[in-house]
Amino acid sequence: MRRFENKVALVTGGAFGMGAATAKLFALEGAKVVIADLLEDEASKRINEITELGGEAIYIELDVTNEDNWESIIEKIDGAYGRLDVLVNNAGISGSGYQDQGDVKAWEDLMRINATGPFLGTKHCAPLIIKSGGGAIVNISSISGVVGQGYIHPGYNASKGAVRTMTKQSAVRFAKDGIRVNSVHPGIMPAMRTSGVTADPIHRQKILDAYVPMKRAGEAEEVGKAVLFLASEDASYITGVELPVDGGYLAI
Ligand SMILES: NC(=O)c1ccc[n+]([C@@H]2O[C@H](COP(=O)([O-])OP(=O)(O)OC[C@H]3O[C@@H](n4cnc5c(N)ncnc54)[C@H](O)[C@@H]3O)[C@@H](O)[C@H]2O)c1
């Protein structure tokens, strides 16, 4: 029996990167996947890939910072499937593309997309998950939500730290409703679309050598598998935890 048969999973930022890998894994495990993103063309490619593998996925445009968009996506999901079992708050932007660490607009953008986005997702998805009999929320934080890196904008660390502790608030708050809420903390992964210095191969090698005991970057699917575990019944008594997927970065 596949782990998400007859379940509906919403993955924000599911058109590209780790969200796309996660969406595909959910589909392979039987879920109906909602890819919620701004990148329609990329989402179409992901849907074709999933369909070719025998899975089911749809694209719904969503800007995670826009509350009207959240209201509308929930209406559409309720209309199409009548339920929602899993929310993955994955969409985000990098903090490594800014020259000025005092850039206020960068701070606001990072907080809005990386922290307010998951807050709004949780706010609007929880009622439908509860109506469906409970489920799981997995928030994608980062190693940067636990420790600092001097080479990225502080708004990235702050936004990912907010996601880390908001996860614990949500876990406590929604336990009685049957929603488990956990966070995943990827380490050095394939660069984000918005990455600056962290996309530079020389910089990446230096970081791997100095900070990652396993001496390699992670793969998108390795994060996706951790997300699926936390969203699945295999994690039925796990809520409020933070799971690093970082090759040992946070263990040093
Ligand atoms: N790649 C890394 O090194 C790394 C490490 C730790 C944590 N993370 C976190 O993992 C998550 C996924 O990162 P990734 O590497 O796949 O990045 P990515 O840039 O490859 O993909 C991010 C996705 O989010 C979408 N997105 C961005 N802003 C959005 C918005 N306002 N509304 C809707 N969708 C939006 C993008 O269109 C894209 O599809 C992010 O939250 C990121 O902060 C990434």
PDB file of C-alpha atoms and ligand atoms in Angstrom:
ATOM      1  CA  MET A   1       0.000   0.000   0.000  1.00  0.00           C
ATOM      2  CA  ARG A   2       1.413   3.361  -1.011  1.00  0.00           C
ATOM      3  CA  ARG A   3       1.682   5.817   1.883  1.00  0.00           C
ATOM      4  CA  PHE A   4      -0.455   8.640   0.443  1.00  0.00           C
ATOM      5  CA  GLU A   5      -3.152   6.753  -1.463  1.00  0.00           C
ATOM      6  CA  ASN A   6      -6.381   8.835  -1.523  1.00  0.00           C
ATOM      7  CA  LYS A   7      -4.576  11.779   0.098  1.00  0.00           C
ATOM      8  CA  VAL A   8      -4.140  15.300  -1.229  1.00  0.00           C
ATOM      9  CA  ALA A   9      -0.796  17.065  -0.746  1.00  0.00           C
ATOM     10  CA  LEU A  10      -0.145  20.753  -1.426  1.00  0.00           C
ATOM     11  CA  VAL A  11       3.490  21.699  -2.062  1.00  0.00           C
ATOM     12  CA  THR A  12       4.300  25.408  -2.297  1.00  0.00           C
ATOM     13  CA  GLY A  13       7.189  26.145  -4.626  1.00  0.00           C
ATOM     14  CA  GLY A  14       6.528  22.705  -6.106  1.00  0.00           C
ATOM     15  CA  ALA A  15       7.441  23.681  -9.664  1.00  0.00           C
ATOM     16  CA  PHE A  16      11.203  23.641  -9.161  1.00  0.00           C
ATOM     17  CA  GLY A  17      14.054  22.413  -6.973  1.00  0.00           C
ATOM     18  CA  MET A  18      13.361  20.549  -3.768  1.00  0.00           C
ATOM     19  CA  GLY A  19       9.637  21.273  -3.934  1.00  0.00           C
ATOM     20  CA  ALA A  20       9.484  19.617  -7.349  1.00  0.00           C
ATOM     21  CA  ALA A  21      11.381  16.571  -6.085  1.00  0.00           C
ATOM     22  CA  THR A  22       9.046  16.378  -3.102  1.00  0.00           C
ATOM     23  CA  ALA A  23       5.940  16.717  -5.288  1.00  0.00           C
ATOM     24  CA  LYS A  24       7.126  13.833  -7.468  1.00  0.00           C
ATOM     25  CA  LEU A  25       7.779  11.589  -4.451  1.00  0.00           C
ATOM     26  CA  PHE A  26       4.286  12.318  -3.075  1.00  0.00           C
ATOM     27  CA  ALA A  27       2.760  11.421  -6.448  1.00  0.00           C
ATOM     28  CA  LEU A  28       4.738   8.166  -6.599  1.00  0.00           C
ATOM     29  CA  GLU A  29       3.295   7.321  -3.172  1.00  0.00           C
ATOM     30  CA  GLY A  30      -0.244   7.772  -4.476  1.00  0.00           C
ATOM     31  CA  ALA A  31      -1.054  11.361  -3.466  1.00  0.00           C
ATOM     32  CA  LYS A  32      -2.955  13.805  -5.607  1.00  0.00           C
ATOM     33  CA  VAL A  33      -0.445  16.618  -5.667  1.00  0.00           C
ATOM     34  CA  VAL A  34      -1.182  20.329  -5.909  1.00  0.00           C
ATOM     35  CA  ILE A  35       1.830  22.237  -7.196  1.00  0.00           C
ATOM     36  CA  ALA A  36       1.408  25.817  -5.968  1.00  0.00           C
ATOM     37  CA  ASP A  37       3.895  28.216  -7.477  1.00  0.00           C
ATOM     38  CA  LEU A  38       4.379  31.244  -9.709  1.00  0.00           C
ATOM     39  CA  LEU A  39       6.199  29.323 -12.459  1.00  0.00           C
ATOM     40  CA  GLU A  40       3.499  27.932 -14.720  1.00  0.00           C
ATOM     41  CA  ASP A  41       5.873  26.610 -17.416  1.00  0.00           C
ATOM     42  CA  GLU A  42       8.054  24.771 -14.921  1.00  0.00           C
ATOM     43  CA  ALA A  43       4.954  23.391 -13.208  1.00  0.00           C
ATOM     44  CA  SER A  44       3.678  22.048 -16.555  1.00  0.00           C
ATOM     45  CA  LYS A  45       6.946  20.159 -17.014  1.00  0.00           C
ATOM     46  CA  ARG A  46       6.635  18.673 -13.519  1.00  0.00           C
ATOM     47  CA  ILE A  47       3.039  17.654 -14.170  1.00  0.00           C
ATOM     48  CA  ASN A  48       4.053  15.919 -17.407  1.00  0.00           C
ATOM     49  CA  GLU A  49       6.847  14.067 -15.592  1.00  0.00           C
ATOM     50  CA  ILE A  50       4.468  12.988 -12.838  1.00  0.00           C
ATOM     51  CA  THR A  51       1.758  11.945 -15.305  1.00  0.00           C
ATOM     52  CA  GLU A  52       4.265   9.863 -17.288  1.00  0.00           C
ATOM     53  CA  LEU A  53       5.093   8.041 -14.075  1.00  0.00           C
ATOM     54  CA  GLY A  54       1.395   7.271 -13.548  1.00  0.00           C
ATOM     55  CA  GLY A  55       0.877   9.931 -10.874  1.00  0.00           C
ATOM     56  CA  GLU A  56      -1.631  12.744 -10.531  1.00  0.00           C
ATOM     57  CA  ALA A  57      -0.828  16.440 -10.112  1.00  0.00           C
ATOM     58  CA  ILE A  58      -2.371  19.818 -10.858  1.00  0.00           C
ATOM     59  CA  TYR A  59      -0.938  23.342 -10.911  1.00  0.00           C
ATOM     60  CA  ILE A  60      -2.596  26.243  -9.134  1.00  0.00           C
ATOM     61  CA  GLU A  61      -0.931  29.640  -9.274  1.00  0.00           C
ATOM     62  CA  LEU A  62      -0.045  30.924  -5.819  1.00  0.00           C
ATOM     63  CA  ASP A  63       2.026  33.752  -4.463  1.00  0.00           C
ATOM     64  CA  VAL A  64       2.583  32.571  -0.896  1.00  0.00           C
ATOM     65  CA  THR A  65       2.607  36.175   0.350  1.00  0.00           C
ATOM     66  CA  ASN A  66      -0.858  36.931  -1.020  1.00  0.00           C
ATOM     67  CA  GLU A  67      -3.743  36.125   1.298  1.00  0.00           C
ATOM     68  CA  ASP A  68      -6.366  36.351  -1.470  1.00  0.00           C
ATOM     69  CA  ASN A  69      -4.384  33.726  -3.394  1.00  0.00           C
ATOM     70  CA  TRP A  70      -4.478  31.433  -0.353  1.00  0.00           C
ATOM     71  CA  GLU A  71      -8.241  31.828   0.010  1.00  0.00           C
ATOM     72  CA  SER A  72      -8.700  31.037  -3.642  1.00  0.00           C
ATOM     73  CA  ILE A  73      -6.417  27.970  -3.681  1.00  0.00           C
ATOM     74  CA  ILE A  74      -8.211  26.468  -0.702  1.00  0.00           C
ATOM     75  CA  GLU A  75     -11.570  26.961  -2.430  1.00  0.00           C
ATOM     76  CA  LYS A  76     -10.200  25.282  -5.560  1.00  0.00           C
ATOM     77  CA  ILE A  77      -8.735  22.319  -3.660  1.00  0.00           C
ATOM     78  CA  ASP A  78     -11.919  21.871  -1.643  1.00  0.00           C
ATOM     79  CA  GLY A  79     -13.931  22.061  -4.868  1.00  0.00           C
ATOM     80  CA  ALA A  80     -11.713  19.615  -6.771  1.00  0.00           C
ATOM     81  CA  TYR A  81     -10.962  17.040  -4.070  1.00  0.00           C
ATOM     82  CA  GLY A  82     -13.057  17.927  -1.023  1.00  0.00           C
ATOM     83  CA  ARG A  83     -10.050  17.414   1.218  1.00  0.00           C
ATOM     84  CA  LEU A  84      -6.473  18.324   2.067  1.00  0.00           C
ATOM     85  CA  ASP A  85      -4.176  16.044   4.035  1.00  0.00           C
ATOM     86  CA  VAL A  86      -0.697  17.523   3.735  1.00  0.00           C
ATOM     87  CA  LEU A  87       0.746  21.014   3.399  1.00  0.00           C
ATOM     88  CA  VAL A  88       4.423  21.469   2.619  1.00  0.00           C
ATOM     89  CA  ASN A  89       5.471  25.083   3.152  1.00  0.00           C
ATOM     90  CA  ASN A  90       8.501  24.932   0.864  1.00  0.00           C
ATOM     91  CA  ALA A  91       8.524  28.065  -1.324  1.00  0.00           C
ATOM     92  CA  GLY A  92      11.322  30.462  -0.498  1.00  0.00           C
ATOM     93  CA  ILE A  93      14.046  32.790  -1.688  1.00  0.00           C
ATOM     94  CA  SER A  94      17.760  32.728  -0.924  1.00  0.00           C
ATOM     95  CA  GLY A  95      19.633  35.148   1.305  1.00  0.00           C
ATOM     96  CA  SER A  96      22.886  34.794  -0.608  1.00  0.00           C
ATOM     97  CA  GLY A  97      22.033  37.033  -3.563  1.00  0.00           C
ATOM     98  CA  TYR A  98      22.381  40.382  -1.771  1.00  0.00           C
ATOM     99  CA  GLN A  99      25.533  42.520  -1.610  1.00  0.00           C
ATOM    100  CA  ASP A 100      24.407  44.684   1.318  1.00  0.00           C
ATOM    101  CA  GLN A 101      23.592  42.896   4.559  1.00  0.00           C
ATOM    102  CA  GLY A 102      21.872  46.066   5.737  1.00  0.00           C
ATOM    103  CA  ASP A 103      19.478  46.134   2.771  1.00  0.00           C
ATOM    104  CA  VAL A 104      16.061  46.744   4.358  1.00  0.00           C
ATOM    105  CA  LYS A 105      14.063  45.743   1.279  1.00  0.00           C
ATOM    106  CA  ALA A 106      15.924  42.421   1.242  1.00  0.00           C
ATOM    107  CA  TRP A 107      15.004  41.890   4.911  1.00  0.00           C
ATOM    108  CA  GLU A 108      11.346  42.600   4.134  1.00  0.00           C
ATOM    109  CA  ASP A 109      11.257  40.356   1.063  1.00  0.00           C
ATOM    110  CA  LEU A 110      12.938  37.476   2.901  1.00  0.00           C
ATOM    111  CA  MET A 111      10.591  37.748   5.865  1.00  0.00           C
ATOM    112  CA  ARG A 112       7.510  38.127   3.665  1.00  0.00           C
ATOM    113  CA  ILE A 113       8.191  35.149   1.393  1.00  0.00           C
ATOM    114  CA  ASN A 114      10.041  32.790   3.749  1.00  0.00           C
ATOM    115  CA  ALA A 115       8.185  33.459   7.008  1.00  0.00           C
ATOM    116  CA  THR A 116       4.862  35.187   6.297  1.00  0.00           C
ATOM    117  CA  GLY A 117       4.305  32.698   3.435  1.00  0.00           C
ATOM    118  CA  PRO A 118       4.317  29.623   5.722  1.00  0.00           C
ATOM    119  CA  PHE A 119       2.276  31.543   8.330  1.00  0.00           C
ATOM    120  CA  LEU A 120      -0.440  32.258   5.751  1.00  0.00           C
ATOM    121  CA  GLY A 121      -0.247  28.705   4.415  1.00  0.00           C
ATOM    122  CA  THR A 122      -0.777  27.293   7.865  1.00  0.00           C
ATOM    123  CA  LYS A 123      -3.610  29.726   8.594  1.00  0.00           C
ATOM    124  CA  HIS A 124      -5.539  28.906   5.425  1.00  0.00           C
ATOM    125  CA  CYS A 125      -4.823  25.172   5.075  1.00  0.00           C
ATOM    126  CA  ALA A 126      -5.347  24.063   8.668  1.00  0.00           C
ATOM    127  CA  PRO A 127      -9.175  24.359   8.593  1.00  0.00           C
ATOM    128  CA  LEU A 128      -9.435  22.124   5.484  1.00  0.00           C
ATOM    129  CA  ILE A 129      -6.945  19.615   6.911  1.00  0.00           C
ATOM    130  CA  ILE A 130      -9.012  19.507  10.110  1.00  0.00           C
ATOM    131  CA  LYS A 131     -12.208  19.048   8.073  1.00  0.00           C
ATOM    132  CA  SER A 132     -10.471  16.123   6.336  1.00  0.00           C
ATOM    133  CA  GLY A 133      -9.857  14.372   9.647  1.00  0.00           C
ATOM    134  CA  GLY A 134      -6.337  15.634  10.398  1.00  0.00           C
ATOM    135  CA  GLY A 135      -3.028  15.380   8.606  1.00  0.00           C
ATOM    136  CA  ALA A 136       0.407  16.947   8.573  1.00  0.00           C
ATOM    137  CA  ILE A 137       2.213  20.176   7.868  1.00  0.00           C
ATOM    138  CA  VAL A 138       5.911  20.139   7.017  1.00  0.00           C
ATOM    139  CA  ASN A 139       7.733  23.459   7.021  1.00  0.00           C
ATOM    140  CA  ILE A 140      10.998  23.812   5.138  1.00  0.00           C
ATOM    141  CA  SER A 141      13.393  25.782   7.299  1.00  0.00           C
ATOM    142  CA  SER A 142      17.175  25.444   6.887  1.00  0.00           C
ATOM    143  CA  ILE A 143      20.412  24.977   8.778  1.00  0.00           C
ATOM    144  CA  SER A 144      20.217  28.797   8.626  1.00  0.00           C
ATOM    145  CA  GLY A 145      17.224  28.666  10.955  1.00  0.00           C
ATOM    146  CA  VAL A 146      19.434  27.136  13.634  1.00  0.00           C
ATOM    147  CA  VAL A 147      22.910  28.664  13.202  1.00  0.00           C
ATOM    148  CA  GLY A 148      24.313  31.742  11.449  1.00  0.00           C
ATOM    149  CA  GLN A 149      26.325  32.143   8.260  1.00  0.00           C
ATOM    150  CA  GLY A 150      28.247  35.409   7.886  1.00  0.00           C
ATOM    151  CA  TYR A 151      28.000  35.432   4.093  1.00  0.00           C
ATOM    152  CA  ILE A 152      24.199  35.646   3.711  1.00  0.00           C
ATOM    153  CA  HIS A 153      21.645  38.354   4.485  1.00  0.00           C
ATOM    154  CA  PRO A 154      20.484  38.157   8.127  1.00  0.00           C
ATOM    155  CA  GLY A 155      16.884  38.180   6.901  1.00  0.00           C
ATOM    156  CA  TYR A 156      17.391  34.631   5.635  1.00  0.00           C
ATOM    157  CA  ASN A 157      18.494  33.347   9.055  1.00  0.00           C
ATOM    158  CA  ALA A 158      15.727  35.334  10.758  1.00  0.00           C
ATOM    159  CA  SER A 159      13.029  34.077   8.384  1.00  0.00           C
ATOM    160  CA  LYS A 160      14.138  30.452   8.721  1.00  0.00           C
ATOM    161  CA  GLY A 161      14.409  30.830  12.492  1.00  0.00           C
ATOM    162  CA  ALA A 162      10.847  32.131  12.487  1.00  0.00           C
ATOM    163  CA  VAL A 163       9.740  29.049  10.552  1.00  0.00           C
ATOM    164  CA  ARG A 164      11.529  26.814  13.052  1.00  0.00           C
ATOM    165  CA  THR A 165       9.755  28.216  16.118  1.00  0.00           C
ATOM    166  CA  MET A 166       6.435  28.801  14.364  1.00  0.00           C
ATOM    167  CA  THR A 167       6.516  25.072  13.629  1.00  0.00           C
ATOM    168  CA  LYS A 168       6.616  24.334  17.343  1.00  0.00           C
ATOM    169  CA  GLN A 169       3.752  26.766  18.036  1.00  0.00           C
ATOM    170  CA  SER A 170       1.683  25.112  15.313  1.00  0.00           C
ATOM    171  CA  ALA A 171       2.513  21.633  16.640  1.00  0.00           C
ATOM    172  CA  VAL A 172       1.265  22.547  20.100  1.00  0.00           C
ATOM    173  CA  ARG A 173      -1.745  24.421  18.803  1.00  0.00           C
ATOM    174  CA  PHE A 174      -2.980  21.836  16.297  1.00  0.00           C
ATOM    175  CA  ALA A 175      -2.193  18.594  18.181  1.00  0.00           C
ATOM    176  CA  LYS A 176      -5.770  18.394  19.465  1.00  0.00           C
ATOM    177  CA  ASP A 177      -7.007  18.696  15.868  1.00  0.00           C
ATOM    178  CA  GLY A 178      -4.918  15.779  14.615  1.00  0.00           C
ATOM    179  CA  ILE A 179      -2.421  17.863  12.649  1.00  0.00           C
ATOM    180  CA  ARG A 180       1.246  17.090  13.220  1.00  0.00           C
ATOM    181  CA  VAL A 181       3.630  19.915  12.341  1.00  0.00           C
ATOM    182  CA  ASN A 182       7.378  19.482  11.876  1.00  0.00           C
ATOM    183  CA  SER A 183      10.256  21.282  10.197  1.00  0.00           C
ATOM    184  CA  VAL A 184      12.962  20.029   7.836  1.00  0.00           C
ATOM    185  CA  HIS A 185      16.339  21.768   7.786  1.00  0.00           C
ATOM    186  CA  PRO A 186      18.255  21.215   4.555  1.00  0.00           C
ATOM    187  CA  GLY A 187      21.974  21.972   4.530  1.00  0.00           C
ATOM    188  CA  ILE A 188      24.147  22.527   1.453  1.00  0.00           C
ATOM    189  CA  MET A 189      21.840  21.563  -1.407  1.00  0.00           C
ATOM    190  CA  PRO A 190      21.689  22.330  -5.133  1.00  0.00           C
ATOM    191  CA  ALA A 191      21.665  26.140  -5.403  1.00  0.00           C
ATOM    192  CA  MET A 192      18.339  27.953  -5.329  1.00  0.00           C
ATOM    193  CA  ARG A 193      17.103  29.936  -8.351  1.00  0.00           C
ATOM    194  CA  THR A 194      17.775  33.078  -6.312  1.00  0.00           C
ATOM    195  CA  SER A 195      21.179  32.051  -4.917  1.00  0.00           C
ATOM    196  CA  GLY A 196      24.195  34.341  -5.230  1.00  0.00           C
ATOM    197  CA  VAL A 197      27.466  33.318  -3.597  1.00  0.00           C
ATOM    198  CA  THR A 198      26.108  29.930  -2.525  1.00  0.00           C
ATOM    199  CA  ALA A 199      25.842  28.972  -6.219  1.00  0.00           C
ATOM    200  CA  ASP A 200      29.570  29.595  -6.755  1.00  0.00           C
ATOM    201  CA  PRO A 201      31.389  26.217  -7.046  1.00  0.00           C
ATOM    202  CA  ILE A 202      34.540  27.485  -5.300  1.00  0.00           C
ATOM    203  CA  HIS A 203      32.554  28.860  -2.360  1.00  0.00           C
ATOM    204  CA  ARG A 204      30.513  25.656  -2.187  1.00  0.00           C
ATOM    205  CA  GLN A 205      33.613  23.460  -2.058  1.00  0.00           C
ATOM    206  CA  LYS A 206      35.079  25.573   0.754  1.00  0.00           C
ATOM    207  CA  ILE A 207      31.895  25.219   2.796  1.00  0.00           C
ATOM    208  CA  LEU A 208      31.683  21.479   2.148  1.00  0.00           C
ATOM    209  CA  ASP A 209      35.310  21.005   3.223  1.00  0.00           C
ATOM    210  CA  ALA A 210      34.991  23.122   6.350  1.00  0.00           C
ATOM    211  CA  TYR A 211      31.492  22.396   7.665  1.00  0.00           C
ATOM    212  CA  VAL A 212      30.003  19.211   6.225  1.00  0.00           C
ATOM    213  CA  PRO A 213      31.252  15.947   7.756  1.00  0.00           C
ATOM    214  CA  MET A 214      29.863  13.922   4.835  1.00  0.00           C
ATOM    215  CA  LYS A 215      31.865  16.154   2.430  1.00  0.00           C
ATOM    216  CA  ARG A 216      29.163  16.382  -0.218  1.00  0.00           C
ATOM    217  CA  ALA A 217      26.081  18.420  -1.016  1.00  0.00           C
ATOM    218  CA  GLY A 218      22.661  16.902  -0.464  1.00  0.00           C
ATOM    219  CA  GLU A 219      20.279  15.956  -3.255  1.00  0.00           C
ATOM    220  CA  ALA A 220      16.762  17.331  -3.613  1.00  0.00           C
ATOM    221  CA  GLU A 221      15.242  13.840  -3.244  1.00  0.00           C
ATOM    222  CA  GLU A 222      17.041  13.362   0.083  1.00  0.00           C
ATOM    223  CA  VAL A 223      15.081  16.304   1.453  1.00  0.00           C
ATOM    224  CA  GLY A 224      11.883  15.081  -0.223  1.00  0.00           C
ATOM    225  CA  LYS A 225      12.186  11.684   1.457  1.00  0.00           C
ATOM    226  CA  ALA A 226      12.487  13.339   4.880  1.00  0.00           C
ATOM    227  CA  VAL A 227       9.408  15.451   4.127  1.00  0.00           C
ATOM    228  CA  LEU A 228       7.415  12.365   3.119  1.00  0.00           C
ATOM    229  CA  PHE A 229       8.475  10.542   6.276  1.00  0.00           C
ATOM    230  CA  LEU A 230       7.302  13.390   8.517  1.00  0.00           C
ATOM    231  CA  ALA A 231       4.043  13.747   6.564  1.00  0.00           C
ATOM    232  CA  SER A 232       3.320  10.012   6.686  1.00  0.00           C
ATOM    233  CA  GLU A 233       1.816   7.684   9.263  1.00  0.00           C
ATOM    234  CA  ASP A 234       5.369   6.386   9.846  1.00  0.00           C
ATOM    235  CA  ALA A 235       5.790   9.580  11.902  1.00  0.00           C
ATOM    236  CA  SER A 236       2.431   9.250  13.686  1.00  0.00           C
ATOM    237  CA  TYR A 237       3.800  10.229  17.144  1.00  0.00           C
ATOM    238  CA  ILE A 238       6.225  12.877  15.917  1.00  0.00           C
ATOM    239  CA  THR A 239       5.261  16.518  16.136  1.00  0.00           C
ATOM    240  CA  GLY A 240       7.128  19.758  16.806  1.00  0.00           C
ATOM    241  CA  VAL A 241      10.527  18.345  15.858  1.00  0.00           C
ATOM    242  CA  GLU A 242      13.208  19.750  13.585  1.00  0.00           C
ATOM    243  CA  LEU A 243      14.880  17.276  11.251  1.00  0.00           C
ATOM    244  CA  PRO A 244      18.201  18.368   9.719  1.00  0.00           C
ATOM    245  CA  VAL A 245      19.005  16.874   6.310  1.00  0.00           C
ATOM    246  CA  ASP A 246      22.495  18.288   6.164  1.00  0.00           C
ATOM    247  CA  GLY A 247      25.225  15.632   6.031  1.00  0.00           C
ATOM    248  CA  GLY A 248      26.129  16.473   9.632  1.00  0.00           C
ATOM    249  CA  TYR A 249      26.462  20.286   9.296  1.00  0.00           C
ATOM    250  CA  LEU A 250      24.552  20.957  12.530  1.00  0.00           C
ATOM    251  CA  ALA A 251      26.358  18.171  14.402  1.00  0.00           C
ATOM    252  CA  ILE A 252      29.693  20.001  14.514  1.00  0.00           C
TER     253      ILE A 252
HETATM  254  N1  LIG B   1      18.862  25.023  -1.900  1.00  0.00           N
HETATM  255  C1  LIG B   1      19.382  25.186  -0.709  1.00  0.00           C
HETATM  256  O1  LIG B   1      20.600  25.274  -0.554  1.00  0.00           O
HETATM  257  C2  LIG B   1      18.502  25.254   0.521  1.00  0.00           C
HETATM  258  C3  LIG B   1      19.057  24.963   1.764  1.00  0.00           C
HETATM  259  C4  LIG B   1      18.254  25.047   2.894  1.00  0.00           C
HETATM  260  C5  LIG B   1      16.921  25.380   2.776  1.00  0.00           C
HETATM  261  N2  LIG B   1      16.398  25.656   1.556  1.00  0.00           N
HETATM  262  C6  LIG B   1      14.975  25.984   1.499  1.00  0.00           C
HETATM  263  O2  LIG B   1      14.298  24.989   0.761  1.00  0.00           O
HETATM  264  C7  LIG B   1      13.173  25.546   0.073  1.00  0.00           C
HETATM  265  C8  LIG B   1      13.231  25.180  -1.406  1.00  0.00           C
HETATM  266  O3  LIG B   1      14.439  25.690  -1.934  1.00  0.00           O
HETATM  267  P1  LIG B   1      14.985  25.263  -3.374  1.00  0.00           P
HETATM  268  O4  LIG B   1      16.430  25.025  -3.233  1.00  0.00           O
HETATM  269  O5  LIG B   1      14.139  24.216  -3.981  1.00  0.00           O
HETATM  270  O6  LIG B   1      14.788  26.678  -4.141  1.00  0.00           O
HETATM  271  P2  LIG B   1      14.402  26.977  -5.671  1.00  0.00           P
HETATM  272  O7  LIG B   1      14.758  28.391  -5.880  1.00  0.00           O
HETATM  273  O8  LIG B   1      15.004  25.946  -6.555  1.00  0.00           O
HETATM  274  O9  LIG B   1      12.821  26.772  -5.682  1.00  0.00           O
HETATM  275  C9  LIG B   1      11.982  27.627  -4.941  1.00  0.00           C
HETATM  276  C10 LIG B   1      10.581  27.526  -5.512  1.00  0.00           C
HETATM  277  O10 LIG B   1       9.756  28.408  -4.748  1.00  0.00           O
HETATM  278  C11 LIG B   1       8.996  29.202  -5.653  1.00  0.00           C
HETATM  279  N3  LIG B   1       8.647  30.479  -5.053  1.00  0.00           N
HETATM  280  C12 LIG B   1       9.489  31.488  -4.701  1.00  0.00           C
HETATM  281  N4  LIG B   1       8.787  32.528  -4.229  1.00  0.00           N
HETATM  282  C13 LIG B   1       7.474  32.185  -4.284  1.00  0.00           C
HETATM  283  C14 LIG B   1       6.259  32.825  -3.943  1.00  0.00           C
HETATM  284  N5  LIG B   1       6.247  34.078  -3.465  1.00  0.00           N
HETATM  285  N6  LIG B   1       5.110  32.156  -4.101  1.00  0.00           N
HETATM  286  C15 LIG B   1       5.104  30.903  -4.600  1.00  0.00           C
HETATM  287  N7  LIG B   1       6.216  30.236  -4.965  1.00  0.00           N
HETATM  288  C16 LIG B   1       7.381  30.880  -4.810  1.00  0.00           C
HETATM  289  C17 LIG B   1       9.899  29.366  -6.874  1.00  0.00           C
HETATM  290  O11 LIG B   1       9.169  29.761  -8.014  1.00  0.00           O
HETATM  291  C18 LIG B   1      10.511  27.984  -6.985  1.00  0.00           C
HETATM  292  O12 LIG B   1       9.713  27.098  -7.715  1.00  0.00           O
HETATM  293  C19 LIG B   1      13.235  27.047   0.337  1.00  0.00           C
HETATM  294  O13 LIG B   1      12.367  27.373   1.402  1.00  0.00           O
HETATM  295  C20 LIG B   1      14.679  27.270   0.748  1.00  0.00           C
HETATM  296  O14 LIG B   1      14.847  28.416   1.555  1.00  0.00           O
HETATM  297  C21 LIG B   1      17.154  25.592   0.427  1.00  0.00           C
END
